Coordinates of C-alpha atoms in Angstrom, one line a residue:
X1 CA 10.5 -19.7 12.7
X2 CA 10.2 -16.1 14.0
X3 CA 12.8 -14.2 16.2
X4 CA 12.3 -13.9 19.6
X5 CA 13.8 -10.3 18.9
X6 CA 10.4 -8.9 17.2
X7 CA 8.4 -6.5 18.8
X8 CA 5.2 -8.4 20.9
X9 CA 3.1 -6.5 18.7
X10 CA 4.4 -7.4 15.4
X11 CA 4.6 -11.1 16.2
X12 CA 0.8 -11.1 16.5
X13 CA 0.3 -9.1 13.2
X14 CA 2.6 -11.9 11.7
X15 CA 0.3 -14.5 12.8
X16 CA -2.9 -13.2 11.9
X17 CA -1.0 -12.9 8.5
X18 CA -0.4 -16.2 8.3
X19 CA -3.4 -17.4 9.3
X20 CA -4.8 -15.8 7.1
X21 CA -3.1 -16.5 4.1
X22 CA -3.5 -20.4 4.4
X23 CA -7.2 -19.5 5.0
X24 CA -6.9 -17.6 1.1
X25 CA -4.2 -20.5 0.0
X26 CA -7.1 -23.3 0.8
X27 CA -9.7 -20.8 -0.9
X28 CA -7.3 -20.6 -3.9
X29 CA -7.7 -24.4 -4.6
X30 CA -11.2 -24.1 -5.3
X31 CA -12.0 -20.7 -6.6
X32 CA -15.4 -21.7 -8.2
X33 CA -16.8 -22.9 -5.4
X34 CA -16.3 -18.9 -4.0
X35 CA -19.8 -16.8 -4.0
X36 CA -18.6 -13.2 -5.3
X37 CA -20.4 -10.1 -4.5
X38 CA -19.9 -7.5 -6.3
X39 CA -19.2 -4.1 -4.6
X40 CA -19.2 -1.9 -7.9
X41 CA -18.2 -2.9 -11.5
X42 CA -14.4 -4.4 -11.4
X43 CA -14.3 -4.1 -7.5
X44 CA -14.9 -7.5 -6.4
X45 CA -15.4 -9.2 -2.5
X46 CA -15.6 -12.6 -1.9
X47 CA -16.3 -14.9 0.9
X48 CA -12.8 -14.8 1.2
X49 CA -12.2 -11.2 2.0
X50 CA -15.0 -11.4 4.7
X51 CA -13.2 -14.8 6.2
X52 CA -9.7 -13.7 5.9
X53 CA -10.8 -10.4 7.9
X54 CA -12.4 -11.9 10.1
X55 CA -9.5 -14.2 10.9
X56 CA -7.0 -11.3 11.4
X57 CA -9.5 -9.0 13.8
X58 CA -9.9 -12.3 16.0
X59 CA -6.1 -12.6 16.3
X60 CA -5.3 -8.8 16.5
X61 CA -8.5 -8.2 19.3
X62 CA -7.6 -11.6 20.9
X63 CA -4.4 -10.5 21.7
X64 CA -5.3 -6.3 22.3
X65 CA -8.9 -6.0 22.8
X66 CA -8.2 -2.6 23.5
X67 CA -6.8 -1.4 19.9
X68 CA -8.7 0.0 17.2
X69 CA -9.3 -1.8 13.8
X70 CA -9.9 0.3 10.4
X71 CA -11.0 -2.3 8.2
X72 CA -11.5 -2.4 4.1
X73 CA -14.4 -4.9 4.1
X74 CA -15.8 -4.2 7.9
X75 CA -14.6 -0.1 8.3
X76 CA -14.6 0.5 12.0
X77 CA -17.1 -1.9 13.3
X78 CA -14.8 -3.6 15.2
X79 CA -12.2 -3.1 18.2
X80 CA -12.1 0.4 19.7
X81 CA -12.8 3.6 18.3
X82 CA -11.1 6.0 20.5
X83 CA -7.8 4.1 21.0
X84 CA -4.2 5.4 20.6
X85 CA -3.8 2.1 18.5
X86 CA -5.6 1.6 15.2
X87 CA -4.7 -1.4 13.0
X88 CA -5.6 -1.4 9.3
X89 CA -5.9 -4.3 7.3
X90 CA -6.0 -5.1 4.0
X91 CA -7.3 -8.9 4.0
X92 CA -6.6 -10.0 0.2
X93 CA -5.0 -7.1 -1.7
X94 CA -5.6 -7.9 -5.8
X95 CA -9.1 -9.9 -5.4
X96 CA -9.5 -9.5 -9.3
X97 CA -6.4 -11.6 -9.6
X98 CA -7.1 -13.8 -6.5
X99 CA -10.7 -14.7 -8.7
X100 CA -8.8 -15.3 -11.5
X101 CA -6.3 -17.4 -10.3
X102 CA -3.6 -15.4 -11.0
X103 CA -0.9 -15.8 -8.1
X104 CA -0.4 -11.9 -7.4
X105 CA -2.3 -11.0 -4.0
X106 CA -1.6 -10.0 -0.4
X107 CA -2.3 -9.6 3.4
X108 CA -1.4 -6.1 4.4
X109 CA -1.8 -5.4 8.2
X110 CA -0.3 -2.2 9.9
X111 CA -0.4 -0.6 13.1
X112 CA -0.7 2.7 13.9
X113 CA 0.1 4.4 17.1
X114 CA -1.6 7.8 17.4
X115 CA -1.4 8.5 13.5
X116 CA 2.3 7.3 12.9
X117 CA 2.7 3.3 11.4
X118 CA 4.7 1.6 13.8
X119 CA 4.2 -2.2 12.9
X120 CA 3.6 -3.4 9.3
X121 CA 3.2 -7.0 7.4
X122 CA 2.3 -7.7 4.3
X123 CA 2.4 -12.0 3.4
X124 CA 2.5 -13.2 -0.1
X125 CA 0.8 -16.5 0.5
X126 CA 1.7 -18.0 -2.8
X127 CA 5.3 -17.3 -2.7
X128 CA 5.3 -18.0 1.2
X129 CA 6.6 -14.6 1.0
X130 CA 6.4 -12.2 4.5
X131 CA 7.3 -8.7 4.5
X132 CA 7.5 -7.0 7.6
X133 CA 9.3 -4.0 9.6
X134 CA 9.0 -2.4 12.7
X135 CA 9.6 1.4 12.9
X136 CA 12.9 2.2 13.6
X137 CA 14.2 -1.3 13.2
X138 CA 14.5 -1.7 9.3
X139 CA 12.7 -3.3 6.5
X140 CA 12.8 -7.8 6.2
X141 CA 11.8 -9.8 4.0
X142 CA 11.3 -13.7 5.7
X143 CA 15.0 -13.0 7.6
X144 CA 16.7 -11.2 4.8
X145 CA 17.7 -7.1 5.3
X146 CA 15.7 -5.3 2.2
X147 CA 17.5 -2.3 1.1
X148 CA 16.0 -0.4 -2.1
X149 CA 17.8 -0.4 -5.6
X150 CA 20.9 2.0 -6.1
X151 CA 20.0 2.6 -9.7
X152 CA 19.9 6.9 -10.3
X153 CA 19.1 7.6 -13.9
X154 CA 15.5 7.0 -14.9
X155 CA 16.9 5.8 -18.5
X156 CA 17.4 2.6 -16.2
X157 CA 14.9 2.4 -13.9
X158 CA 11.9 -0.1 -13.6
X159 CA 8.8 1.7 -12.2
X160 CA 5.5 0.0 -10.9
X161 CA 2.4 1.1 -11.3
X162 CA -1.5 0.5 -11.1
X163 CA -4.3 1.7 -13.3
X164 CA -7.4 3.5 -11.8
X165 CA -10.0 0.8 -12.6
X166 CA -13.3 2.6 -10.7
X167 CA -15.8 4.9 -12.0
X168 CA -15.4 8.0 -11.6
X169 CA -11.5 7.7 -12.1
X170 CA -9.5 10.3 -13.9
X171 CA -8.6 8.1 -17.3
X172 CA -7.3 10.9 -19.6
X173 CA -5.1 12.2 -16.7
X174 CA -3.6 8.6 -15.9
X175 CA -2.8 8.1 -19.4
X176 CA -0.9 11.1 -19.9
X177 CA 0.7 10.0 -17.1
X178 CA 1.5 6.6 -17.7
X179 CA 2.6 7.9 -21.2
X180 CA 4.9 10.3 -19.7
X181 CA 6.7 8.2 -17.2
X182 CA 7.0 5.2 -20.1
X183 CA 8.8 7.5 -22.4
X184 CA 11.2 7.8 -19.6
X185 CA 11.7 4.9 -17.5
X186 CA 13.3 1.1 -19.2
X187 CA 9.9 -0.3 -18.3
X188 CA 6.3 0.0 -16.8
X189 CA 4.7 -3.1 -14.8
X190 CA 1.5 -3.8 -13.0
X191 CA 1.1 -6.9 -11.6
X192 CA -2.3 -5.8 -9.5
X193 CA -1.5 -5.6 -5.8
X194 CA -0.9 -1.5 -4.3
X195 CA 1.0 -3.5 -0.9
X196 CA 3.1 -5.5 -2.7
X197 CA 4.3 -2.9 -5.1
X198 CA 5.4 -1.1 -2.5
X199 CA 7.3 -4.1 -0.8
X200 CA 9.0 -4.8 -4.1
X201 CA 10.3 -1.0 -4.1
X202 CA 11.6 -1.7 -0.7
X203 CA 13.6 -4.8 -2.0
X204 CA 14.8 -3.3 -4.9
X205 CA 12.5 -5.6 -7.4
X206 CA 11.6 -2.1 -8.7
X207 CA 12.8 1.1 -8.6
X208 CA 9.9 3.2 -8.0
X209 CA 6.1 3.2 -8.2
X210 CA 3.0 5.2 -8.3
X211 CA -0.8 5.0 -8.3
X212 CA -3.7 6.8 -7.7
X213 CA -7.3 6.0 -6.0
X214 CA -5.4 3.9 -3.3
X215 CA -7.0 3.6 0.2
X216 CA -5.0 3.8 3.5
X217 CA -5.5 0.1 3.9
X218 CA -3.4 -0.5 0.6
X219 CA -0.5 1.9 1.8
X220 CA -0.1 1.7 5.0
X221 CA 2.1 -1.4 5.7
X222 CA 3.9 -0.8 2.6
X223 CA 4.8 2.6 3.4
X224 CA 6.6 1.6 6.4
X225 CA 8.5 -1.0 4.5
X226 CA 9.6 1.2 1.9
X227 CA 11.4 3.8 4.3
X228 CA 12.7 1.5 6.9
X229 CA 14.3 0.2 3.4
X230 CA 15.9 3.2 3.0
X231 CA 13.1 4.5 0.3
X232 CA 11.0 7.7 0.3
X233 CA 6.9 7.5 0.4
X234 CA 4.9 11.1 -0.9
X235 CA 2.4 12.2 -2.9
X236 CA 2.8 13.6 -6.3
X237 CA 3.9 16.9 -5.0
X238 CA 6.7 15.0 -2.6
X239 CA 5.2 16.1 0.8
X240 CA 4.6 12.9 3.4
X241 CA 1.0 13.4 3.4
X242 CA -0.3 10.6 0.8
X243 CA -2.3 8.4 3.1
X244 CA -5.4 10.3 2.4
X245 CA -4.5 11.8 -0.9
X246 CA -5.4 9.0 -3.2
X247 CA -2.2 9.4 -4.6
X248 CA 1.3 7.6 -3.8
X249 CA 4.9 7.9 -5.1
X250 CA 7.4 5.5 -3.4
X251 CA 11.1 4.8 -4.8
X252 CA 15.0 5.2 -4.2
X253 CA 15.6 8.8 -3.3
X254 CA 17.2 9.2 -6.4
X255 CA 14.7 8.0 -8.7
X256 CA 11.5 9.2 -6.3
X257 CA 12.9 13.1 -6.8
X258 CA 13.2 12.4 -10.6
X259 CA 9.4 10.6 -10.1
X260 CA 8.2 13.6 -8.6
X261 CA 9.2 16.5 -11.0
X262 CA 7.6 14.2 -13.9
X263 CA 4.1 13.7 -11.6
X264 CA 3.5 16.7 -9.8
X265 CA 1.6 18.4 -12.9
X266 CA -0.5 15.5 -12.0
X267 CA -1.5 16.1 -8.8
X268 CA -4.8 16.4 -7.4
X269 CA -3.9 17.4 -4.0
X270 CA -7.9 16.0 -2.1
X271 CA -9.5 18.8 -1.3
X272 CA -11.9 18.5 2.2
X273 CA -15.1 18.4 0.2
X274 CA -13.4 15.0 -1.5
X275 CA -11.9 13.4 1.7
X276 CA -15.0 13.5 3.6
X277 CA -17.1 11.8 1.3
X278 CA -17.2 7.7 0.8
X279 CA -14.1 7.3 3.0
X280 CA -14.9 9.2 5.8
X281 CA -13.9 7.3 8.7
X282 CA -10.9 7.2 7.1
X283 CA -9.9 10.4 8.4
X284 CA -10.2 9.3 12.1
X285 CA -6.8 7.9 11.8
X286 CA -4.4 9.9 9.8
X287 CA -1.6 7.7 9.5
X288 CA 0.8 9.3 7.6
X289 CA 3.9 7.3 7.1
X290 CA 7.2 8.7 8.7
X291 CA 8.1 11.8 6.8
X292 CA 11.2 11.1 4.9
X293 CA 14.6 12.4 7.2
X294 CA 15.6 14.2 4.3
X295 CA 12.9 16.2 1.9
X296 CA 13.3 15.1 -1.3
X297 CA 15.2 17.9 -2.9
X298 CA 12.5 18.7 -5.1
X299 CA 9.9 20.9 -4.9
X300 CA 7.1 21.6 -7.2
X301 CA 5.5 25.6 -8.0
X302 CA 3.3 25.5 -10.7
X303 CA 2.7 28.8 -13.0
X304 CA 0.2 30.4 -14.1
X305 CA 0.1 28.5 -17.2
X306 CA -0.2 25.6 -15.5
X307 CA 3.5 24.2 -16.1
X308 CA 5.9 22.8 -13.3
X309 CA 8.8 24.1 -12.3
X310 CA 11.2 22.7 -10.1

């Protein structure tokens, strides 16, 4: 099934995908039997997070007990905290749907090599579905070249996105937003998952996408997969630096640039009061995703009256 030509590394981050995905496809067959704990209103963990985590940190650690593991359900309690290595994991990304039954969730895993994602996978157990690139390398999905859409004019592009669903979430601001970009675009979708939104940029499915709250853990396999596809990763602004920012655009270059003059009025560029509080360890690892080779060509001043200009 899987090329010898992978790197070491990302064959190990394959099978701890894998393994746990059929661990979450077994799960799936009997979601009543699952005990959910609620983390905060609409944020839900289940046994199944905790299992499918724990699967992937035994693979990853069995094979590099030296790395370093940033966790969503376990943070850094695991693996080593000062290495040059730090995988993050996403276990199931879109739980709400998992709960529900509804077929749209995720295993994200990425490494990280002293800030920069090297290695990423993100498995779509329903769909039997694996993502995957290595830095430098390009962008697959199962053994199929991903390359993201050619469409230019916004009139005809199909953007992702995700709604902010916490407390504390800016609503008003996202609908403005959201209101904004669907005047614009030929269509609006959310299916529920941040990781696989970004793999379906990288194949083309869609031709952009953007959300806000998102945690490392949901972009940082994506990410990769999106520019080794030939797509650009940023924040609303278009500088590189969205891991932290709670705020991500990804899309064909054409369409991201167009993505980012319509979203930068938006931004809410985190300032170091915000980043250092729930998601502090967080900032250990500064990830950012490679910076795109070329800038996209647009960049954002605001005046004083608060309006962009390019």
């Amino acid at each position: 099934m899987l090329q010898t030509s992978h790197h070491p590394m990302l064959n190990v981050a394959i099978k701890a995908a894998r393994a746990a995905g059929a661990l979450i496809n077994r799960a799936s067959l009997d979601l009543e039997a699952l005990r959910i704990n609620t983390k905060s209103p609409n944020d839900f963990v289940t046994e199944v997070d905790h299992a499918a985590e724990g699967v992937i940190i035994e693979t990853l650690l069995g094979a590099y007990p030296d790395h370093g593991i940033l966790a969503e359900e376990s943070g850094r309690t695991h693996g080593n905290k000062h290495s040059d290595y730090v995988w993050i994991i996403d276990p199931l990304d879109g739980t709400t749907n998992f709960i529900h039954g509804l077929p749209v969730y995720c295993v994200s895993i990425a490494l990280a090599f002293r800030g920069k994602i090297e290695q990423a996978v993100v498995y779509d157990p329903t769909r039997n579905d694996l993502f995957y690139a290595s830095k430098g390398r390009g962008a697959f999905l199962n053994d199929k070249r991903l390359r993201v859409s050619k469409r230019t004019r916004m009139s005809d592009a199909l953007i992702g996105t995700g709604f902010p669903f916490r407390r504390g979430d800016n609503f008003k601001r996202y609908v403005k937003m959201f209101e904004e970009v669907m005047q614009h675009c030929a269509g609006l979708r959310r299916p529920g998952a941040a990781a696989l939104d970004l793999c379906y940029v990288a194949a083309g499915y869609y031709d952009a996408f953007f959300e806000t709250g998102l945690q490392p853990w949901d972009l940082a396999a994506g990410s990769l997969i999106v520019t080794e596809a030939g797509g650009l990763v940023g924040n609303f602004t278009g500088e590189a630096d969205f891991l932290h920012q709670r705020e991500v655009v990804a899309g064909n270059p054409k369409i991201y640039a167009q993505l980012v003059t319509m979203l930068a009025p938006y931004t809410r560029v985190i300032k170091e009061e915000d980043a250092a509080a729930p998601a502090a360890p967080v900032a250990e690892v500064v990830p950012a995703a490679p910076a795109p080779k070329k800038r996209a060509a647009v960049r954002i001043k605001k005046d004083d009256s608060g309006n962009a200009s390019a």
